[in-house]
Amino acid sequence: MHRADARAKLFLLLAYSVGIFFVSSWWGMAVATAMLLAAFAASKLPVKAVFASVVPVYILAGITVLFNAFGSQAGFAFTLDGLERGCFFGLRICLLVWASLIVCYSTTSTQLVDAFVWFMKPLRALHVPVDDIAMVLSIALRFIPLIVAEFQQVKDAQWSRGAAFDEGGLIARIKAHMAILMPLIVGLFRRAERLAEAMDARCYGMEKRNS
């Protein structure tokens, strides 16, 4: 999996992401899950690093389940059909994120940039800044594991101050994790600012550079 062509992995990720939105049954979702597990096994990535590193996505999936389970045309009432629909949509979100993580963890930044440039090469004729777009997309993908690390760091800091993330019901746990969002966003903005300063110091985007 790590030695596979980055262009092939991105193409398969795009096909998988588009195809999963056309899945409308649990049988189809089971097939999509089996395909993801097969890709995960081929990548030989650590289970904890992938499945346990996207807690915010699980919170989003949980909120999706709750809104569908209790939201109905008759009002705020619980329905089994809504619960089933929410679980379906929640699983779809998780599958998309997991598939993206497999590609990110098994592909280097250089390989991602080269793959993006290759896909967008025909746009050079239209004077589209292909290299800049490829760099932005690559940075966005590589920021996913950084977000995971930042989230875990903030969570550990909150836990050391007495925050309880594993106590109470689902709603209480969601509220506890919501306290992580603000410092997480601030930390990500700081990372983005440092990255921009580093790129500016290296004269990124300048047509001519001083030797």
PDB file of C-alpha atoms in Angstrom:
ATOM      1  CA  MET A   1       0.000   0.000   0.000  1.00  0.00           C
ATOM      2  CA  HIS A   2       2.812   2.411   0.866  1.00  0.00           C
ATOM      3  CA  ARG A   3       4.601   1.638  -2.413  1.00  0.00           C
ATOM      4  CA  ALA A   4       1.499   2.087  -4.563  1.00  0.00           C
ATOM      5  CA  ASP A   5       1.343   5.012  -6.961  1.00  0.00           C
ATOM      6  CA  ALA A   6      -0.116   8.091  -5.257  1.00  0.00           C
ATOM      7  CA  ARG A   7      -2.164   8.842  -8.385  1.00  0.00           C
ATOM      8  CA  ALA A   8      -3.821   5.437  -8.167  1.00  0.00           C
ATOM      9  CA  LYS A   9      -4.566   5.899  -4.464  1.00  0.00           C
ATOM     10  CA  LEU A  10      -6.103   9.336  -5.025  1.00  0.00           C
ATOM     11  CA  PHE A  11      -8.173   8.058  -7.928  1.00  0.00           C
ATOM     12  CA  LEU A  12      -9.443   5.127  -5.866  1.00  0.00           C
ATOM     13  CA  LEU A  13     -10.190   7.471  -2.945  1.00  0.00           C
ATOM     14  CA  LEU A  14     -12.193   9.752  -5.232  1.00  0.00           C
ATOM     15  CA  ALA A  15     -14.080   6.807  -6.739  1.00  0.00           C
ATOM     16  CA  TYR A  16     -14.768   5.409  -3.266  1.00  0.00           C
ATOM     17  CA  SER A  17     -15.952   8.781  -1.926  1.00  0.00           C
ATOM     18  CA  VAL A  18     -18.278   9.375  -4.869  1.00  0.00           C
ATOM     19  CA  GLY A  19     -19.542   5.813  -4.936  1.00  0.00           C
ATOM     20  CA  ILE A  20     -20.414   5.713  -1.245  1.00  0.00           C
ATOM     21  CA  PHE A  21     -22.903   8.559  -1.765  1.00  0.00           C
ATOM     22  CA  PHE A  22     -24.797   6.361  -4.227  1.00  0.00           C
ATOM     23  CA  VAL A  23     -25.090   3.558  -1.671  1.00  0.00           C
ATOM     24  CA  SER A  24     -28.648   3.468  -0.360  1.00  0.00           C
ATOM     25  CA  SER A  25     -28.839   0.132   1.476  1.00  0.00           C
ATOM     26  CA  TRP A  26     -27.124  -1.559   4.389  1.00  0.00           C
ATOM     27  CA  TRP A  27     -25.873  -4.289   2.073  1.00  0.00           C
ATOM     28  CA  GLY A  28     -24.083  -1.684  -0.004  1.00  0.00           C
ATOM     29  CA  MET A  29     -22.697  -0.080   3.136  1.00  0.00           C
ATOM     30  CA  ALA A  30     -21.423  -3.494   4.268  1.00  0.00           C
ATOM     31  CA  VAL A  31     -19.575  -3.875   0.947  1.00  0.00           C
ATOM     32  CA  ALA A  32     -18.075  -0.381   1.355  1.00  0.00           C
ATOM     33  CA  THR A  33     -16.970  -1.263   4.891  1.00  0.00           C
ATOM     34  CA  ALA A  34     -15.390  -4.511   3.695  1.00  0.00           C
ATOM     35  CA  MET A  35     -13.482  -2.606   1.005  1.00  0.00           C
ATOM     36  CA  LEU A  36     -12.195  -0.149   3.602  1.00  0.00           C
ATOM     37  CA  LEU A  37     -11.084  -2.942   5.933  1.00  0.00           C
ATOM     38  CA  ALA A  38      -9.274  -4.634   3.041  1.00  0.00           C
ATOM     39  CA  ALA A  39      -7.440  -1.398   2.229  1.00  0.00           C
ATOM     40  CA  PHE A  40      -6.612  -0.919   5.897  1.00  0.00           C
ATOM     41  CA  ALA A  41      -5.202  -4.438   6.142  1.00  0.00           C
ATOM     42  CA  ALA A  42      -3.103  -3.866   3.018  1.00  0.00           C
ATOM     43  CA  SER A  43      -1.725  -0.598   4.422  1.00  0.00           C
ATOM     44  CA  LYS A  44      -0.532  -2.327   7.633  1.00  0.00           C
ATOM     45  CA  LEU A  45      -1.223   0.824   9.626  1.00  0.00           C
ATOM     46  CA  PRO A  46      -1.649   0.647  13.416  1.00  0.00           C
ATOM     47  CA  VAL A  47      -5.288   0.307  14.359  1.00  0.00           C
ATOM     48  CA  LYS A  48      -5.154   2.800  17.206  1.00  0.00           C
ATOM     49  CA  ALA A  49      -3.463   5.468  15.093  1.00  0.00           C
ATOM     50  CA  VAL A  50      -6.303   5.455  12.565  1.00  0.00           C
ATOM     51  CA  PHE A  51      -9.543   4.471  14.265  1.00  0.00           C
ATOM     52  CA  ALA A  52      -8.851   6.100  17.634  1.00  0.00           C
ATOM     53  CA  SER A  53      -7.496   9.383  16.282  1.00  0.00           C
ATOM     54  CA  VAL A  54     -10.621  10.986  14.869  1.00  0.00           C
ATOM     55  CA  VAL A  55     -12.755  11.543  17.974  1.00  0.00           C
ATOM     56  CA  PRO A  56     -14.224  14.829  16.603  1.00  0.00           C
ATOM     57  CA  VAL A  57     -15.575  12.869  13.645  1.00  0.00           C
ATOM     58  CA  TYR A  58     -17.241  10.421  16.009  1.00  0.00           C
ATOM     59  CA  ILE A  59     -18.833  13.355  17.827  1.00  0.00           C
ATOM     60  CA  LEU A  60     -20.140  14.689  14.510  1.00  0.00           C
ATOM     61  CA  ALA A  61     -21.462  11.237  13.614  1.00  0.00           C
ATOM     62  CA  GLY A  62     -23.139  10.979  17.036  1.00  0.00           C
ATOM     63  CA  ILE A  63     -24.810  14.359  16.558  1.00  0.00           C
ATOM     64  CA  THR A  64     -26.005  13.190  13.144  1.00  0.00           C
ATOM     65  CA  VAL A  65     -27.539  10.090  14.697  1.00  0.00           C
ATOM     66  CA  LEU A  66     -29.280  12.126  17.428  1.00  0.00           C
ATOM     67  CA  PHE A  67     -30.710  14.708  15.050  1.00  0.00           C
ATOM     68  CA  ASN A  68     -32.094  12.031  12.754  1.00  0.00           C
ATOM     69  CA  ALA A  69     -33.399   9.858  15.605  1.00  0.00           C
ATOM     70  CA  PHE A  70     -35.284  12.653  17.357  1.00  0.00           C
ATOM     71  CA  GLY A  71     -36.130  14.852  14.397  1.00  0.00           C
ATOM     72  CA  SER A  72     -39.369  14.121  12.592  1.00  0.00           C
ATOM     73  CA  GLN A  73     -42.135  15.934  10.774  1.00  0.00           C
ATOM     74  CA  ALA A  74     -44.387  15.524  13.806  1.00  0.00           C
ATOM     75  CA  GLY A  75     -41.914  17.319  16.064  1.00  0.00           C
ATOM     76  CA  PHE A  76     -39.049  16.439  18.375  1.00  0.00           C
ATOM     77  CA  ALA A  77     -39.884  12.762  18.837  1.00  0.00           C
ATOM     78  CA  PHE A  78     -37.832   9.578  18.724  1.00  0.00           C
ATOM     79  CA  THR A  79     -38.389   7.283  15.740  1.00  0.00           C
ATOM     80  CA  LEU A  80     -36.734   4.002  14.805  1.00  0.00           C
ATOM     81  CA  ASP A  81     -36.626   5.002  11.146  1.00  0.00           C
ATOM     82  CA  GLY A  82     -34.805   8.182  12.091  1.00  0.00           C
ATOM     83  CA  LEU A  83     -32.354   6.222  14.229  1.00  0.00           C
ATOM     84  CA  GLU A  84     -31.617   3.848  11.370  1.00  0.00           C
ATOM     85  CA  ARG A  85     -31.191   6.756   8.954  1.00  0.00           C
ATOM     86  CA  GLY A  86     -28.885   8.549  11.394  1.00  0.00           C
ATOM     87  CA  CYS A  87     -26.714   5.460  11.883  1.00  0.00           C
ATOM     88  CA  PHE A  88     -26.505   5.065   8.114  1.00  0.00           C
ATOM     89  CA  PHE A  89     -25.369   8.662   7.603  1.00  0.00           C
ATOM     90  CA  GLY A  90     -23.006   8.489  10.595  1.00  0.00           C
ATOM     91  CA  LEU A  91     -21.306   5.372   9.233  1.00  0.00           C
ATOM     92  CA  ARG A  92     -20.963   7.059   5.845  1.00  0.00           C
ATOM     93  CA  ILE A  93     -19.132   9.998   7.456  1.00  0.00           C
ATOM     94  CA  CYS A  94     -16.782   7.665   9.331  1.00  0.00           C
ATOM     95  CA  LEU A  95     -16.001   5.610   6.232  1.00  0.00           C
ATOM     96  CA  LEU A  96     -15.103   8.717   4.239  1.00  0.00           C
ATOM     97  CA  VAL A  97     -12.766   9.995   6.956  1.00  0.00           C
ATOM     98  CA  TRP A  98     -11.142   6.604   7.522  1.00  0.00           C
ATOM     99  CA  ALA A  99     -10.493   6.193   3.804  1.00  0.00           C
ATOM    100  CA  SER A 100      -8.882   9.631   3.662  1.00  0.00           C
ATOM    101  CA  LEU A 101      -6.701   8.818   6.672  1.00  0.00           C
ATOM    102  CA  ILE A 102      -5.445   5.624   5.048  1.00  0.00           C
ATOM    103  CA  VAL A 103      -4.306   7.607   2.014  1.00  0.00           C
ATOM    104  CA  CYS A 104      -2.741  10.350   4.167  1.00  0.00           C
ATOM    105  CA  TYR A 105      -0.849   7.966   6.440  1.00  0.00           C
ATOM    106  CA  SER A 106       0.442   5.834   3.559  1.00  0.00           C
ATOM    107  CA  THR A 107       1.509   8.666   1.232  1.00  0.00           C
ATOM    108  CA  THR A 108       4.203  11.311   1.664  1.00  0.00           C
ATOM    109  CA  SER A 109       3.647  15.015   1.005  1.00  0.00           C
ATOM    110  CA  THR A 110       5.926  14.928  -2.023  1.00  0.00           C
ATOM    111  CA  GLN A 111       3.973  12.066  -3.550  1.00  0.00           C
ATOM    112  CA  LEU A 112       0.693  13.883  -2.958  1.00  0.00           C
ATOM    113  CA  VAL A 113       1.954  17.072  -4.597  1.00  0.00           C
ATOM    114  CA  ASP A 114       3.286  15.177  -7.613  1.00  0.00           C
ATOM    115  CA  ALA A 115      -0.019  13.322  -7.983  1.00  0.00           C
ATOM    116  CA  PHE A 116      -2.094  16.507  -7.799  1.00  0.00           C
ATOM    117  CA  VAL A 117       0.161  18.211 -10.335  1.00  0.00           C
ATOM    118  CA  TRP A 118      -0.194  15.258 -12.693  1.00  0.00           C
ATOM    119  CA  PHE A 119      -3.997  15.291 -12.458  1.00  0.00           C
ATOM    120  CA  MET A 120      -4.222  19.045 -13.062  1.00  0.00           C
ATOM    121  CA  LYS A 121      -1.525  19.254 -15.730  1.00  0.00           C
ATOM    122  CA  PRO A 122      -4.004  19.997 -18.578  1.00  0.00           C
ATOM    123  CA  LEU A 123      -5.086  23.157 -16.725  1.00  0.00           C
ATOM    124  CA  ARG A 124      -1.670  24.727 -17.315  1.00  0.00           C
ATOM    125  CA  ALA A 125      -2.854  25.628 -20.803  1.00  0.00           C
ATOM    126  CA  LEU A 126      -5.510  27.839 -19.187  1.00  0.00           C
ATOM    127  CA  HIS A 127      -2.851  29.564 -17.028  1.00  0.00           C
ATOM    128  CA  VAL A 128      -4.191  27.953 -13.862  1.00  0.00           C
ATOM    129  CA  PRO A 129      -1.615  27.965 -11.006  1.00  0.00           C
ATOM    130  CA  VAL A 130      -1.454  24.187 -10.840  1.00  0.00           C
ATOM    131  CA  ASP A 131       1.597  24.023  -8.566  1.00  0.00           C
ATOM    132  CA  ASP A 132       0.067  26.364  -5.980  1.00  0.00           C
ATOM    133  CA  ILE A 133      -3.249  24.488  -5.978  1.00  0.00           C
ATOM    134  CA  ALA A 134      -1.465  21.165  -5.593  1.00  0.00           C
ATOM    135  CA  MET A 135       0.541  22.510  -2.675  1.00  0.00           C
ATOM    136  CA  VAL A 136      -2.610  23.792  -0.937  1.00  0.00           C
ATOM    137  CA  LEU A 137      -4.390  20.453  -1.372  1.00  0.00           C
ATOM    138  CA  SER A 138      -1.371  18.553  -0.135  1.00  0.00           C
ATOM    139  CA  ILE A 139      -1.052  20.766   2.957  1.00  0.00           C
ATOM    140  CA  ALA A 140      -4.766  20.335   3.665  1.00  0.00           C
ATOM    141  CA  LEU A 141      -4.428  16.550   3.588  1.00  0.00           C
ATOM    142  CA  ARG A 142      -1.277  16.524   5.687  1.00  0.00           C
ATOM    143  CA  PHE A 143      -2.990  18.748   8.255  1.00  0.00           C
ATOM    144  CA  ILE A 144      -5.361  15.887   9.123  1.00  0.00           C
ATOM    145  CA  PRO A 145      -2.841  13.980  11.298  1.00  0.00           C
ATOM    146  CA  LEU A 146      -1.696  17.317  12.763  1.00  0.00           C
ATOM    147  CA  ILE A 147      -5.273  18.071  13.787  1.00  0.00           C
ATOM    148  CA  VAL A 148      -5.462  14.653  15.420  1.00  0.00           C
ATOM    149  CA  ALA A 149      -2.234  15.286  17.345  1.00  0.00           C
ATOM    150  CA  GLU A 150      -3.386  18.762  18.392  1.00  0.00           C
ATOM    151  CA  PHE A 151      -6.721  17.375  19.555  1.00  0.00           C
ATOM    152  CA  GLN A 152      -5.035  14.717  21.669  1.00  0.00           C
ATOM    153  CA  GLN A 153      -2.676  17.288  23.171  1.00  0.00           C
ATOM    154  CA  VAL A 154      -5.533  19.619  24.145  1.00  0.00           C
ATOM    155  CA  LYS A 155      -7.551  16.703  25.496  1.00  0.00           C
ATOM    156  CA  ASP A 156      -4.645  15.562  27.668  1.00  0.00           C
ATOM    157  CA  ALA A 157      -4.221  19.113  28.983  1.00  0.00           C
ATOM    158  CA  GLN A 158      -7.924  19.367  29.831  1.00  0.00           C
ATOM    159  CA  TRP A 159      -7.882  15.931  31.431  1.00  0.00           C
ATOM    160  CA  SER A 160      -4.939  16.913  33.657  1.00  0.00           C
ATOM    161  CA  ARG A 161      -7.067  19.846  34.887  1.00  0.00           C
ATOM    162  CA  GLY A 162      -9.842  17.516  35.972  1.00  0.00           C
ATOM    163  CA  ALA A 163     -12.055  17.401  32.872  1.00  0.00           C
ATOM    164  CA  ALA A 164     -14.089  14.176  32.671  1.00  0.00           C
ATOM    165  CA  PHE A 165     -14.489  12.906  29.107  1.00  0.00           C
ATOM    166  CA  ASP A 166     -15.522   9.324  29.884  1.00  0.00           C
ATOM    167  CA  GLU A 167     -18.190   9.950  32.519  1.00  0.00           C
ATOM    168  CA  GLY A 168     -21.940  10.385  32.121  1.00  0.00           C
ATOM    169  CA  GLY A 169     -24.151   9.708  29.142  1.00  0.00           C
ATOM    170  CA  LEU A 170     -23.621  10.497  25.471  1.00  0.00           C
ATOM    171  CA  ILE A 171     -24.841  14.104  25.784  1.00  0.00           C
ATOM    172  CA  ALA A 172     -22.546  14.755  28.762  1.00  0.00           C
ATOM    173  CA  ARG A 173     -19.550  13.357  26.897  1.00  0.00           C
ATOM    174  CA  ILE A 174     -20.310  15.472  23.835  1.00  0.00           C
ATOM    175  CA  LYS A 175     -20.507  18.593  26.013  1.00  0.00           C
ATOM    176  CA  ALA A 176     -17.193  17.677  27.642  1.00  0.00           C
ATOM    177  CA  HIS A 177     -15.505  17.328  24.268  1.00  0.00           C
ATOM    178  CA  MET A 178     -16.980  20.629  23.086  1.00  0.00           C
ATOM    179  CA  ALA A 179     -14.642  22.356  25.571  1.00  0.00           C
ATOM    180  CA  ILE A 180     -11.745  21.157  23.426  1.00  0.00           C
ATOM    181  CA  LEU A 181     -12.897  22.886  20.237  1.00  0.00           C
ATOM    182  CA  MET A 182     -11.905  26.475  21.084  1.00  0.00           C
ATOM    183  CA  PRO A 183      -8.275  25.766  22.115  1.00  0.00           C
ATOM    184  CA  LEU A 184      -8.065  23.329  19.209  1.00  0.00           C
ATOM    185  CA  ILE A 185      -9.104  26.011  16.711  1.00  0.00           C
ATOM    186  CA  VAL A 186      -6.674  28.533  18.249  1.00  0.00           C
ATOM    187  CA  GLY A 187      -3.851  25.991  18.064  1.00  0.00           C
ATOM    188  CA  LEU A 188      -4.601  25.214  14.423  1.00  0.00           C
ATOM    189  CA  PHE A 189      -4.572  28.921  13.532  1.00  0.00           C
ATOM    190  CA  ARG A 190      -1.166  29.199  15.200  1.00  0.00           C
ATOM    191  CA  ARG A 191       0.130  26.268  13.179  1.00  0.00           C
ATOM    192  CA  ALA A 192      -1.220  27.826   9.980  1.00  0.00           C
ATOM    193  CA  GLU A 193       0.439  31.159  10.832  1.00  0.00           C
ATOM    194  CA  ARG A 194       3.800  29.489  11.491  1.00  0.00           C
ATOM    195  CA  LEU A 195       3.494  27.594   8.222  1.00  0.00           C
ATOM    196  CA  ALA A 196       2.736  30.811   6.318  1.00  0.00           C
ATOM    197  CA  GLU A 197       5.736  32.546   7.915  1.00  0.00           C
ATOM    198  CA  ALA A 198       8.008  29.617   7.031  1.00  0.00           C
ATOM    199  CA  MET A 199       6.832  29.602   3.421  1.00  0.00           C
ATOM    200  CA  ASP A 200       7.238  33.382   3.205  1.00  0.00           C
ATOM    201  CA  ALA A 201      10.770  33.161   4.658  1.00  0.00           C
ATOM    202  CA  ARG A 202      11.651  30.689   1.899  1.00  0.00           C
ATOM    203  CA  CYS A 203      10.250  33.099  -0.720  1.00  0.00           C
ATOM    204  CA  TYR A 204       7.555  30.656  -1.788  1.00  0.00           C
ATOM    205  CA  GLY A 205       5.662  32.005  -4.779  1.00  0.00           C
ATOM    206  CA  MET A 206       8.418  34.416  -5.860  1.00  0.00           C
ATOM    207  CA  GLU A 207       9.383  34.165  -9.505  1.00  0.00           C
ATOM    208  CA  LYS A 208      12.939  35.231  -8.764  1.00  0.00           C
ATOM    209  CA  ARG A 209      14.951  34.338  -5.701  1.00  0.00           C
ATOM    210  CA  ASN A 210      18.193  35.771  -4.428  1.00  0.00           C
ATOM    211  CA  SER A 211      21.024  33.268  -4.442  1.00  0.00           C
TER     212      SER A 211
END
